[in-house]
Structures are given as structure tokens and as C-alpha cells.
Amino acid sequence: MKKTLSLLALCVVLALATGAAVAEPSDGGLDYLALVNKLNPLPEGWEDALETVHITNSLGRDVEIEQRAYDAYVALAADLEENDGIHLELDSARRSIAEQQDIMDRFIAKYGADYAAKTVATPGFSEHHTGLALDLYFRLDGKDVYHNEDMMQYPEIWEKIHAKLADYGFILRYLEGKEHITGYGYEPWHIRYVDSVEIAREIMSQPGMTLEVWLGAVNDPGLTVDYGASELYGEAELEEAAVQVKCKFASFDGCELRALRYAGDEANSAENVKWLNDLDEGKNYVQVVEFLSDFHTTAAYSGVLEPDSEYADYQWWLARAEGGGWQLVSWGY
Ligand SMILES: [Zn+2]
């Protein structure tokens, strides 16, 4: 994806990338930049377009993986084996929506709905559905190191693995300190195939860069956000909130964001804090921000809004707990 694409083209690409539209890029294949996270579901039609291979890992388990991602993984593993003495293995890659639903059902039966909702990714909203997300482990001195706690003991091995990801079109997906953007804590083993060495290098060369922010940045060639004059929040804090709004907006099929502005400190009222806590039980939010946006829907838009229309002062509400990052909780009028 080149940053010289027109705003409209970017918007369409991103609408495809973020799941609101049917996954039909021009070559009829997969969109390897699709964003699937807790806010953005697997694009429609993905499972029909997906071509996978099956392998058996060193634990004797079947692993299913998208075929191009698999070829890249084989090359990455060969490089690491040859040049770094690291023997990579694949723990899991693709999980279908049906498999995720099975896991969810088992957790609900065993632990109840609340616990299941907190622990298991909602079916449809896991990057593993794409077949492009890989959970790695490695063999060390003839032993498999695959429990999360054990793998965390080898930062020097992960450092070597991460250093080579971009050369094969992979990125590290869940970075340290970015849980408020990705929705997940640090996972050195979870990598994502993006099918472009150039894009992977661009993302991996910027410390702390997440796919969410990178896609939001691409979607945003001209837009300047008006952060107003806040006495509560610094601009960096508001930027973190705005990024999440832009990422979510990118899933509005065929819409063009014209303006985004901070609504003012008065939105952080006790009443609004309570309202967002009621919407999102158990999060213990203590602060709230509101953003307002103006945007245009194209004639091709289909969804809950009207096609080919202007929208003004559309609201975005985010909240955060003590010491936590912003969570997008509600949007609309
Ligand atoms: Zn994973």
C-alpha cells in the first residue's frame, strides 16, 4: 500500500482492511492487511477465500495456516535455524469461527458467561481466524519450550526471532505497553503475516508501532485532529484516544472522515463516568473523553447510516481506569 493513494482509495482499502465490507481486493484473494481485533471482526467472505495448509508440529498437533504465510514461515524458520541456531515451531495458527465458538461454549459451561467473556476472544473477533496469525514456540536442547511462562524466560531468543520477522513479511503484533490499542498484553510469540516485506519493515522499524496505529495513519493523510485546550489531558493522551477513534472509523465502510475534535473537559463528568461504567461492567473507569467527528458516507455505503450523506458532531466516547489506557466504549448520536 502506497501512501500516495487518494483519500477515497485509502478509505476503500481500509474499509476492506477493517472488516465492514466484503473481503474482495482486486485480485480476488485475501487482504493481507485486514485488521481483526476486539473491535473489528473477520471480514465477510474471508473463510471462503482462505486457502490453507496443515502441518504437524513437534508436539504431534495439527496446525492449519494460510498458504503464503506458511511459505514465509518456512523461510523464516530456516534462516533462524541456520544462522542463529534457533529451532522454531508452530503452536497454533488458524482457528475457525466455529472452533472459537466451541471454546467459548466449553468455557461458558465450565466457568459461566462472565468469566468466558473475559478470557476467550469473541468468535469472529480473533486474529487467528485469518490464518495469518501464528503463535510460535521453540525447541531448546532437545526440549519443547511452549508454555507461555517458560517462553517468557528467553527474551534473548525472542529478540533474535523478532529481528528477522520483517524480512519475511511478518510483524510482531502485541507489543509491550500497547494493550490499550491492541487489546492484548505483550505476546512475543504472536506474529502476523502481512505479505509485504516493505510494509513489515516500515512497521517494525518504528518502535512501539502497532498495526492499528499504522492503518490509522495511512487512513489519515490530511486530517488534523483538533485537541482544543484541555486542562485535564496532555496532547499525547488525547492522541492515544484519537487513534482508537480513527481505527474504528476505518471500519465504517466507504466513509470519509472530515474532522475530528476533542469535545472538551466537561465531558469528564461523574454522570458520564457512571454511564460508561454501566455500559462496560467491571472496568472501573475513572475518566472519560469525548470526541466529535464530521464525516461523509459514499453512495456505495451500506450499514446503519444513510449512503451519500453528511454527518456532523457524531460522538465517540472513551474511558480509562486508574493507570489504564483509553477504551472505546460507545459511539453514535
Ligand atoms: Zn496468538
mmCIF file of C-alpha atoms and ligand atoms in Angstrom:
data_model
loop_
_atom_site.group_PDB
_atom_site.id
_atom_site.type_symbol
_atom_site.label_atom_id
_atom_site.label_comp_id
_atom_site.label_asym_id
_atom_site.label_seq_id
_atom_site.Cartn_x
_atom_site.Cartn_y
_atom_site.Cartn_z
ATOM 1 C CA MET A 1 0.000 0.000 0.000
ATOM 2 C CA LYS A 2 1.489 3.316 -1.083
ATOM 3 C CA LYS A 3 0.826 6.453 0.873
ATOM 4 C CA THR A 4 0.213 8.355 -2.350
ATOM 5 C CA LEU A 5 -3.162 6.690 -2.876
ATOM 6 C CA SER A 6 -6.083 9.092 -2.924
ATOM 7 C CA LEU A 7 -8.082 9.578 0.221
ATOM 8 C CA LEU A 8 -11.015 7.738 -1.285
ATOM 9 C CA ALA A 9 -8.878 4.805 -2.381
ATOM 10 C CA LEU A 10 -7.342 4.638 1.073
ATOM 11 C CA CYS A 11 -10.761 4.735 2.616
ATOM 12 C CA VAL A 12 -11.956 1.862 0.453
ATOM 13 C CA VAL A 13 -8.790 -0.136 1.087
ATOM 14 C CA LEU A 14 -9.233 0.425 4.788
ATOM 15 C CA ALA A 15 -12.899 -0.397 4.739
ATOM 16 C CA LEU A 16 -11.862 -3.727 3.249
ATOM 17 C CA ALA A 17 -8.984 -3.993 5.660
ATOM 18 C CA THR A 18 -11.108 -3.444 8.703
ATOM 19 C CA GLY A 19 -13.928 -5.782 8.118
ATOM 20 C CA ALA A 20 -17.037 -3.769 7.433
ATOM 21 C CA ALA A 21 -17.008 -4.706 3.775
ATOM 22 C CA VAL A 22 -16.791 -7.955 1.889
ATOM 23 C CA ALA A 23 -13.159 -9.062 1.533
ATOM 24 C CA GLU A 24 -12.732 -8.689 -2.189
ATOM 25 C CA PRO A 25 -9.500 -6.938 -3.113
ATOM 26 C CA SER A 26 -8.924 -6.513 -6.861
ATOM 27 C CA ASP A 27 -7.001 -9.786 -7.298
ATOM 28 C CA GLY A 28 -9.866 -11.733 -5.707
ATOM 29 C CA GLY A 29 -7.591 -13.023 -2.945
ATOM 30 C CA LEU A 30 -7.200 -12.163 0.694
ATOM 31 C CA ASP A 31 -6.498 -8.697 2.014
ATOM 32 C CA TYR A 32 -3.288 -9.368 3.881
ATOM 33 C CA LEU A 33 -3.579 -6.085 5.806
ATOM 34 C CA ALA A 34 -7.008 -6.878 7.235
ATOM 35 C CA LEU A 35 -7.371 -5.634 10.781
ATOM 36 C CA VAL A 36 -9.077 -8.173 13.014
ATOM 37 C CA ASN A 37 -9.146 -7.293 16.698
ATOM 38 C CA LYS A 38 -11.600 -6.888 19.560
ATOM 39 C CA LEU A 39 -13.322 -4.048 17.670
ATOM 40 C CA ASN A 40 -13.083 -5.382 14.105
ATOM 41 C CA PRO A 41 -14.495 -8.759 13.033
ATOM 42 C CA LEU A 42 -13.155 -11.106 10.394
ATOM 43 C CA PRO A 43 -14.179 -9.646 7.003
ATOM 44 C CA GLU A 44 -17.196 -11.284 5.408
ATOM 45 C CA GLY A 45 -16.350 -13.969 2.881
ATOM 46 C CA TRP A 46 -12.876 -14.497 4.335
ATOM 47 C CA GLU A 47 -13.339 -18.167 5.153
ATOM 48 C CA ASP A 48 -14.418 -18.879 1.554
ATOM 49 C CA ALA A 49 -11.370 -17.138 0.071
ATOM 50 C CA LEU A 50 -8.882 -18.636 2.517
ATOM 51 C CA GLU A 51 -6.502 -21.360 1.299
ATOM 52 C CA THR A 52 -4.597 -23.191 3.978
ATOM 53 C CA VAL A 53 -2.094 -25.976 4.556
ATOM 54 C CA HIS A 54 -1.911 -28.355 7.504
ATOM 55 C CA ILE A 55 1.273 -29.372 9.270
ATOM 56 C CA THR A 56 2.064 -31.456 12.345
ATOM 57 C CA ASN A 57 4.228 -29.725 14.945
ATOM 58 C CA SER A 58 6.826 -31.270 17.286
ATOM 59 C CA LEU A 59 4.067 -31.951 19.839
ATOM 60 C CA GLY A 60 2.212 -34.029 17.257
ATOM 61 C CA ARG A 61 -0.575 -31.480 16.901
ATOM 62 C CA ASP A 62 -2.220 -30.397 13.689
ATOM 63 C CA VAL A 63 -1.681 -26.738 12.783
ATOM 64 C CA GLU A 64 -3.612 -25.038 9.981
ATOM 65 C CA ILE A 65 -2.102 -21.954 8.355
ATOM 66 C CA GLU A 66 -2.727 -19.742 5.333
ATOM 67 C CA GLN A 67 -0.520 -20.969 2.498
ATOM 68 C CA ARG A 68 1.536 -17.829 1.745
ATOM 69 C CA ALA A 69 2.070 -17.243 5.449
ATOM 70 C CA TYR A 70 3.247 -20.828 5.692
ATOM 71 C CA ASP A 71 5.814 -20.429 2.891
ATOM 72 C CA ALA A 72 7.146 -17.296 4.607
ATOM 73 C CA TYR A 73 7.241 -19.082 7.952
ATOM 74 C CA VAL A 74 9.283 -21.951 6.463
ATOM 75 C CA ALA A 75 11.841 -19.454 5.108
ATOM 76 C CA LEU A 76 11.982 -17.602 8.443
ATOM 77 C CA ALA A 77 12.442 -20.841 10.380
ATOM 78 C CA ALA A 78 15.230 -22.000 8.005
ATOM 79 C CA ASP A 79 17.076 -18.691 8.423
ATOM 80 C CA LEU A 80 16.851 -18.845 12.222
ATOM 81 C CA GLU A 81 17.934 -22.483 12.310
ATOM 82 C CA GLU A 82 20.908 -21.921 10.016
ATOM 83 C CA ASN A 83 22.164 -18.578 11.257
ATOM 84 C CA ASP A 84 21.031 -18.319 14.874
ATOM 85 C CA GLY A 85 20.772 -21.950 15.960
ATOM 86 C CA ILE A 86 17.102 -21.408 16.912
ATOM 87 C CA HIS A 87 14.655 -24.193 16.133
ATOM 88 C CA LEU A 88 11.215 -22.620 15.644
ATOM 89 C CA GLU A 89 7.914 -24.482 15.944
ATOM 90 C CA LEU A 90 4.281 -23.524 15.324
ATOM 91 C CA ASP A 91 1.923 -23.809 18.265
ATOM 92 C CA SER A 92 -1.247 -22.673 16.558
ATOM 93 C CA ALA A 93 -2.234 -20.551 13.631
ATOM 94 C CA ARG A 94 -5.732 -20.643 12.195
ATOM 95 C CA ARG A 95 -8.784 -21.169 14.330
ATOM 96 C CA SER A 96 -12.114 -21.051 12.531
ATOM 97 C CA ILE A 97 -15.021 -19.072 13.949
ATOM 98 C CA ALA A 98 -16.745 -22.402 14.654
ATOM 99 C CA GLU A 99 -13.744 -23.655 16.648
ATOM 100 C CA GLN A 100 -13.653 -20.418 18.615
ATOM 101 C CA GLN A 101 -17.376 -20.804 19.340
ATOM 102 C CA ASP A 102 -16.689 -24.336 20.666
ATOM 103 C CA ILE A 103 -14.039 -22.965 23.013
ATOM 104 C CA MET A 104 -16.425 -20.240 24.138
ATOM 105 C CA ASP A 105 -19.246 -22.756 24.752
ATOM 106 C CA ARG A 106 -16.973 -25.008 26.797
ATOM 107 C CA PHE A 107 -15.813 -22.073 28.929
ATOM 108 C CA ILE A 108 -19.387 -20.884 29.485
ATOM 109 C CA ALA A 109 -20.448 -24.384 30.566
ATOM 110 C CA LYS A 110 -17.481 -24.714 32.909
ATOM 111 C CA TYR A 111 -16.934 -21.216 34.322
ATOM 112 C CA GLY A 112 -20.026 -19.181 33.455
ATOM 113 C CA ALA A 113 -20.659 -16.482 30.875
ATOM 114 C CA ASP A 114 -18.877 -13.621 32.665
ATOM 115 C CA TYR A 115 -15.581 -15.431 33.043
ATOM 116 C CA ALA A 116 -15.796 -16.803 29.499
ATOM 117 C CA ALA A 117 -16.380 -13.337 28.061
ATOM 118 C CA LYS A 118 -13.286 -12.032 29.846
ATOM 119 C CA THR A 119 -10.967 -14.901 28.912
ATOM 120 C CA VAL A 120 -11.963 -16.115 25.464
ATOM 121 C CA ALA A 121 -11.844 -13.960 22.332
ATOM 122 C CA THR A 122 -15.349 -13.390 20.960
ATOM 123 C CA PRO A 123 -15.917 -15.704 17.980
ATOM 124 C CA GLY A 124 -15.359 -13.636 14.832
ATOM 125 C CA PHE A 125 -13.020 -11.188 16.561
ATOM 126 C CA SER A 126 -9.779 -13.170 16.835
ATOM 127 C CA GLU A 127 -6.854 -12.501 14.504
ATOM 128 C CA HIS A 128 -6.296 -16.262 14.466
ATOM 129 C CA HIS A 129 -9.393 -16.580 12.253
ATOM 130 C CA THR A 130 -7.408 -15.045 9.399
ATOM 131 C CA GLY A 131 -4.873 -17.891 9.222
ATOM 132 C CA LEU A 132 -2.241 -15.131 9.118
ATOM 133 C CA ALA A 133 -1.576 -15.002 12.871
ATOM 134 C CA LEU A 134 0.957 -17.520 14.166
ATOM 135 C CA ASP A 135 1.802 -18.471 17.735
ATOM 136 C CA LEU A 136 5.404 -19.627 17.845
ATOM 137 C CA TYR A 137 7.377 -21.731 20.283
ATOM 138 C CA PHE A 138 10.868 -23.195 20.038
ATOM 139 C CA ARG A 139 12.925 -26.247 20.857
ATOM 140 C CA LEU A 140 15.919 -25.785 23.108
ATOM 141 C CA ASP A 141 18.439 -28.549 23.834
ATOM 142 C CA GLY A 142 16.000 -31.103 22.504
ATOM 143 C CA LYS A 143 13.092 -29.871 24.621
ATOM 144 C CA ASP A 144 9.974 -28.015 23.571
ATOM 145 C CA VAL A 145 9.592 -24.635 25.253
ATOM 146 C CA TYR A 146 5.923 -23.808 24.693
ATOM 147 C CA HIS A 147 4.226 -22.766 27.934
ATOM 148 C CA ASN A 148 3.774 -19.001 27.970
ATOM 149 C CA GLU A 149 5.552 -18.606 31.336
ATOM 150 C CA ASP A 150 8.511 -20.668 30.093
ATOM 151 C CA MET A 151 8.782 -18.817 26.789
ATOM 152 C CA MET A 152 8.878 -15.509 28.662
ATOM 153 C CA GLN A 153 12.168 -16.629 30.253
ATOM 154 C CA TYR A 154 14.059 -16.260 26.968
ATOM 155 C CA PRO A 155 13.990 -12.607 25.904
ATOM 156 C CA GLU A 156 17.326 -13.023 24.082
ATOM 157 C CA ILE A 157 15.853 -15.729 21.851
ATOM 158 C CA TRP A 158 12.784 -13.644 21.075
ATOM 159 C CA GLU A 159 14.998 -10.690 20.262
ATOM 160 C CA LYS A 160 16.743 -12.732 17.569
ATOM 161 C CA ILE A 161 13.449 -14.024 16.200
ATOM 162 C CA HIS A 162 11.845 -10.568 16.143
ATOM 163 C CA ALA A 163 14.871 -9.089 14.365
ATOM 164 C CA LYS A 164 14.146 -11.298 11.332
ATOM 165 C CA LEU A 165 10.341 -11.130 11.145
ATOM 166 C CA ALA A 166 10.070 -8.199 8.748
ATOM 167 C CA ASP A 167 12.490 -9.765 6.242
ATOM 168 C CA TYR A 168 9.846 -12.440 5.658
ATOM 169 C CA GLY A 169 6.755 -10.225 5.746
ATOM 170 C CA PHE A 170 5.847 -10.737 9.409
ATOM 171 C CA ILE A 171 5.279 -8.234 12.210
ATOM 172 C CA LEU A 172 5.127 -8.620 15.962
ATOM 173 C CA ARG A 173 1.532 -7.897 16.844
ATOM 174 C CA TYR A 174 1.066 -7.470 20.609
ATOM 175 C CA LEU A 175 3.755 -5.109 21.825
ATOM 176 C CA GLU A 176 4.690 -4.319 25.386
ATOM 177 C CA GLY A 177 2.735 -1.356 26.766
ATOM 178 C CA LYS A 178 0.219 -1.216 23.892
ATOM 179 C CA GLU A 179 -2.616 -3.215 25.399
ATOM 180 C CA HIS A 180 -4.931 -0.203 25.269
ATOM 181 C CA ILE A 181 -4.525 -0.163 21.474
ATOM 182 C CA THR A 182 -4.244 -3.846 20.541
ATOM 183 C CA GLY A 183 -6.421 -5.235 23.330
ATOM 184 C CA TYR A 184 -3.732 -7.721 24.364
ATOM 185 C CA GLY A 185 -0.734 -7.693 26.696
ATOM 186 C CA TYR A 186 2.771 -8.459 25.442
ATOM 187 C CA GLU A 187 2.968 -11.725 23.481
ATOM 188 C CA PRO A 188 6.443 -12.302 21.997
ATOM 189 C CA TRP A 189 5.165 -15.445 20.260
ATOM 190 C CA HIS A 190 2.194 -13.999 18.343
ATOM 191 C CA ILE A 191 3.260 -12.815 14.891
ATOM 192 C CA ARG A 192 1.204 -11.693 11.924
ATOM 193 C CA TYR A 193 1.869 -12.150 8.225
ATOM 194 C CA VAL A 194 1.257 -9.019 6.098
ATOM 195 C CA ASP A 195 2.569 -10.361 2.748
ATOM 196 C CA SER A 196 4.870 -7.384 2.151
ATOM 197 C CA VAL A 197 8.467 -7.116 3.297
ATOM 198 C CA GLU A 198 8.320 -3.374 2.633
ATOM 199 C CA ILE A 199 5.289 -2.781 4.874
ATOM 200 C CA ALA A 200 6.549 -5.175 7.542
ATOM 201 C CA ARG A 201 9.863 -3.291 7.651
ATOM 202 C CA GLU A 202 8.085 0.048 7.818
ATOM 203 C CA ILE A 203 6.026 -1.092 10.810
ATOM 204 C CA MET A 204 8.786 -2.997 12.602
ATOM 205 C CA SER A 205 11.348 -0.216 12.215
ATOM 206 C CA GLN A 206 9.233 2.194 14.283
ATOM 207 C CA PRO A 207 9.439 1.373 17.995
ATOM 208 C CA GLY A 208 6.003 0.830 19.509
ATOM 209 C CA MET A 209 4.202 0.895 16.144
ATOM 210 C CA THR A 210 1.082 -1.276 16.088
ATOM 211 C CA LEU A 211 -0.933 -2.385 13.055
ATOM 212 C CA GLU A 212 -3.890 -0.394 14.426
ATOM 213 C CA VAL A 213 -1.927 2.848 14.518
ATOM 214 C CA TRP A 214 -0.177 2.203 11.212
ATOM 215 C CA LEU A 215 -3.500 1.621 9.417
ATOM 216 C CA GLY A 216 -4.989 4.654 11.163
ATOM 217 C CA ALA A 217 -2.036 6.731 9.987
ATOM 218 C CA VAL A 218 -2.481 5.550 6.407
ATOM 219 C CA ASN A 219 -6.165 6.420 6.591
ATOM 220 C CA ASP A 220 -5.294 9.896 7.688
ATOM 221 C CA PRO A 221 -3.191 11.693 5.086
ATOM 222 C CA GLY A 222 -4.653 15.146 5.542
ATOM 223 C CA LEU A 223 -6.793 15.062 8.641
ATOM 224 C CA THR A 224 -5.673 17.158 11.561
ATOM 225 C CA VAL A 225 -7.305 16.478 14.870
ATOM 226 C CA ASP A 226 -8.348 19.472 16.941
ATOM 227 C CA TYR A 227 -7.309 18.741 20.500
ATOM 228 C CA GLY A 228 -8.688 22.032 21.810
ATOM 229 C CA ALA A 229 -7.395 23.357 25.109
ATOM 230 C CA SER A 230 -7.669 20.717 27.813
ATOM 231 C CA GLU A 231 -6.682 21.257 31.398
ATOM 232 C CA LEU A 232 -7.238 17.575 32.163
ATOM 233 C CA TYR A 233 -5.238 15.807 29.484
ATOM 234 C CA GLY A 234 -1.984 16.329 27.633
ATOM 235 C CA GLU A 235 -1.978 16.160 23.834
ATOM 236 C CA ALA A 236 -0.215 12.770 23.837
ATOM 237 C CA GLU A 237 -3.017 11.314 25.970
ATOM 238 C CA LEU A 238 -5.647 12.701 23.624
ATOM 239 C CA GLU A 239 -3.720 11.415 20.603
ATOM 240 C CA GLU A 240 -3.918 7.893 22.014
ATOM 241 C CA ALA A 241 -7.681 8.245 22.268
ATOM 242 C CA ALA A 242 -7.986 9.758 18.771
ATOM 243 C CA VAL A 243 -6.045 6.863 17.232
ATOM 244 C CA GLN A 244 -8.652 4.446 18.511
ATOM 245 C CA VAL A 245 -11.448 6.536 17.086
ATOM 246 C CA LYS A 246 -9.693 6.601 13.700
ATOM 247 C CA CYS A 247 -9.147 2.845 13.751
ATOM 248 C CA LYS A 248 -12.791 2.203 14.495
ATOM 249 C CA PHE A 249 -13.844 4.740 11.887
ATOM 250 C CA ALA A 250 -11.755 2.856 9.323
ATOM 251 C CA SER A 251 -14.312 0.039 9.634
ATOM 252 C CA PHE A 252 -17.123 2.379 8.521
ATOM 253 C CA ASP A 253 -17.486 1.065 5.001
ATOM 254 C CA GLY A 254 -16.857 3.812 2.455
ATOM 255 C CA CYS A 255 -16.873 6.774 4.817
ATOM 256 C CA GLU A 256 -14.559 9.753 4.733
ATOM 257 C CA LEU A 257 -13.536 11.379 7.977
ATOM 258 C CA ARG A 258 -13.528 15.162 7.501
ATOM 259 C CA ALA A 259 -12.938 16.440 11.026
ATOM 260 C CA LEU A 260 -12.227 15.090 14.462
ATOM 261 C CA ARG A 261 -12.172 17.279 17.580
ATOM 262 C CA TYR A 262 -11.917 16.945 21.316
ATOM 263 C CA ALA A 263 -15.312 17.780 22.821
ATOM 264 C CA GLY A 264 -13.989 19.484 25.950
ATOM 265 C CA ASP A 265 -13.189 18.757 29.574
ATOM 266 C CA GLU A 266 -16.816 18.991 30.704
ATOM 267 C CA ALA A 267 -17.476 15.550 29.152
ATOM 268 C CA ASN A 268 -15.490 14.078 32.047
ATOM 269 C CA SER A 269 -18.436 14.377 34.442
ATOM 270 C CA ALA A 270 -19.345 11.968 37.232
ATOM 271 C CA GLU A 271 -22.537 11.239 35.336
ATOM 272 C CA ASN A 272 -20.691 10.227 32.146
ATOM 273 C CA VAL A 273 -18.143 8.153 34.074
ATOM 274 C CA LYS A 274 -21.068 6.289 35.627
ATOM 275 C CA TRP A 275 -22.795 5.884 32.249
ATOM 276 C CA LEU A 276 -19.731 4.279 30.641
ATOM 277 C CA ASN A 277 -19.150 2.064 33.683
ATOM 278 C CA ASP A 278 -22.755 0.877 33.345
ATOM 279 C CA LEU A 279 -22.171 0.062 29.661
ATOM 280 C CA ASP A 280 -18.922 -1.787 30.310
ATOM 281 C CA GLU A 281 -19.337 -3.587 33.598
ATOM 282 C CA GLY A 282 -16.367 -4.301 35.816
ATOM 283 C CA LYS A 283 -13.897 -1.958 34.125
ATOM 284 C CA ASN A 284 -13.780 0.634 36.937
ATOM 285 C CA TYR A 285 -13.380 3.603 34.638
ATOM 286 C CA VAL A 286 -12.410 6.825 36.375
ATOM 287 C CA GLN A 287 -12.038 9.229 33.437
ATOM 288 C CA VAL A 288 -13.896 9.898 30.216
ATOM 289 C CA VAL A 289 -13.105 11.675 26.959
ATOM 290 C CA GLU A 290 -15.466 12.562 24.176
ATOM 291 C CA PHE A 291 -14.531 13.295 20.576
ATOM 292 C CA LEU A 292 -16.814 14.704 17.886
ATOM 293 C CA SER A 293 -16.466 13.886 14.212
ATOM 294 C CA ASP A 294 -17.830 15.088 10.895
ATOM 295 C CA PHE A 295 -17.842 12.650 8.018
ATOM 296 C CA HIS A 296 -19.313 11.770 4.667
ATOM 297 C CA THR A 297 -20.739 8.427 3.605
ATOM 298 C CA THR A 298 -20.266 7.485 -0.062
ATOM 299 C CA ALA A 299 -23.061 6.339 -2.357
ATOM 300 C CA ALA A 300 -21.750 2.779 -2.008
ATOM 301 C CA TYR A 301 -22.055 2.797 1.772
ATOM 302 C CA SER A 302 -24.302 0.175 3.287
ATOM 303 C CA GLY A 303 -24.856 -0.039 7.000
ATOM 304 C CA VAL A 304 -26.848 1.664 9.704
ATOM 305 C CA LEU A 305 -26.188 5.182 8.345
ATOM 306 C CA GLU A 306 -27.585 6.725 5.147
ATOM 307 C CA PRO A 307 -25.450 6.475 1.983
ATOM 308 C CA ASP A 308 -24.081 9.645 0.355
ATOM 309 C CA SER A 309 -24.780 11.815 3.393
ATOM 310 C CA GLU A 310 -23.025 14.289 5.640
ATOM 311 C CA TYR A 311 -22.838 13.614 9.346
ATOM 312 C CA ALA A 312 -21.800 16.228 11.896
ATOM 313 C CA ASP A 313 -20.994 16.053 15.592
ATOM 314 C CA TYR A 314 -21.091 12.263 15.642
ATOM 315 C CA GLN A 315 -19.904 11.264 19.122
ATOM 316 C CA TRP A 316 -17.131 8.966 20.315
ATOM 317 C CA TRP A 317 -16.821 8.072 23.996
ATOM 318 C CA LEU A 318 -13.714 6.567 25.553
ATOM 319 C CA ALA A 319 -12.921 5.818 29.172
ATOM 320 C CA ARG A 320 -9.995 4.618 31.215
ATOM 321 C CA ALA A 321 -9.411 3.010 34.588
ATOM 322 C CA GLU A 322 -6.760 4.171 37.059
ATOM 323 C CA GLY A 323 -3.390 3.676 35.348
ATOM 324 C CA GLY A 324 -5.008 2.088 32.245
ATOM 325 C CA GLY A 325 -5.249 3.131 28.600
ATOM 326 C CA TRP A 326 -8.282 4.526 26.788
ATOM 327 C CA GLN A 327 -11.004 2.085 25.792
ATOM 328 C CA LEU A 328 -13.538 2.998 23.126
ATOM 329 C CA VAL A 329 -16.868 2.288 24.817
ATOM 330 C CA SER A 330 -19.610 3.950 22.817
ATOM 331 C CA TRP A 331 -20.129 5.842 19.561
ATOM 332 C CA GLY A 332 -23.098 7.336 17.729
ATOM 333 C CA TYR A 333 -25.639 10.043 18.469
HETATM 334 ZN ZN ZN B 1 -1.906 -15.808 19.094
#
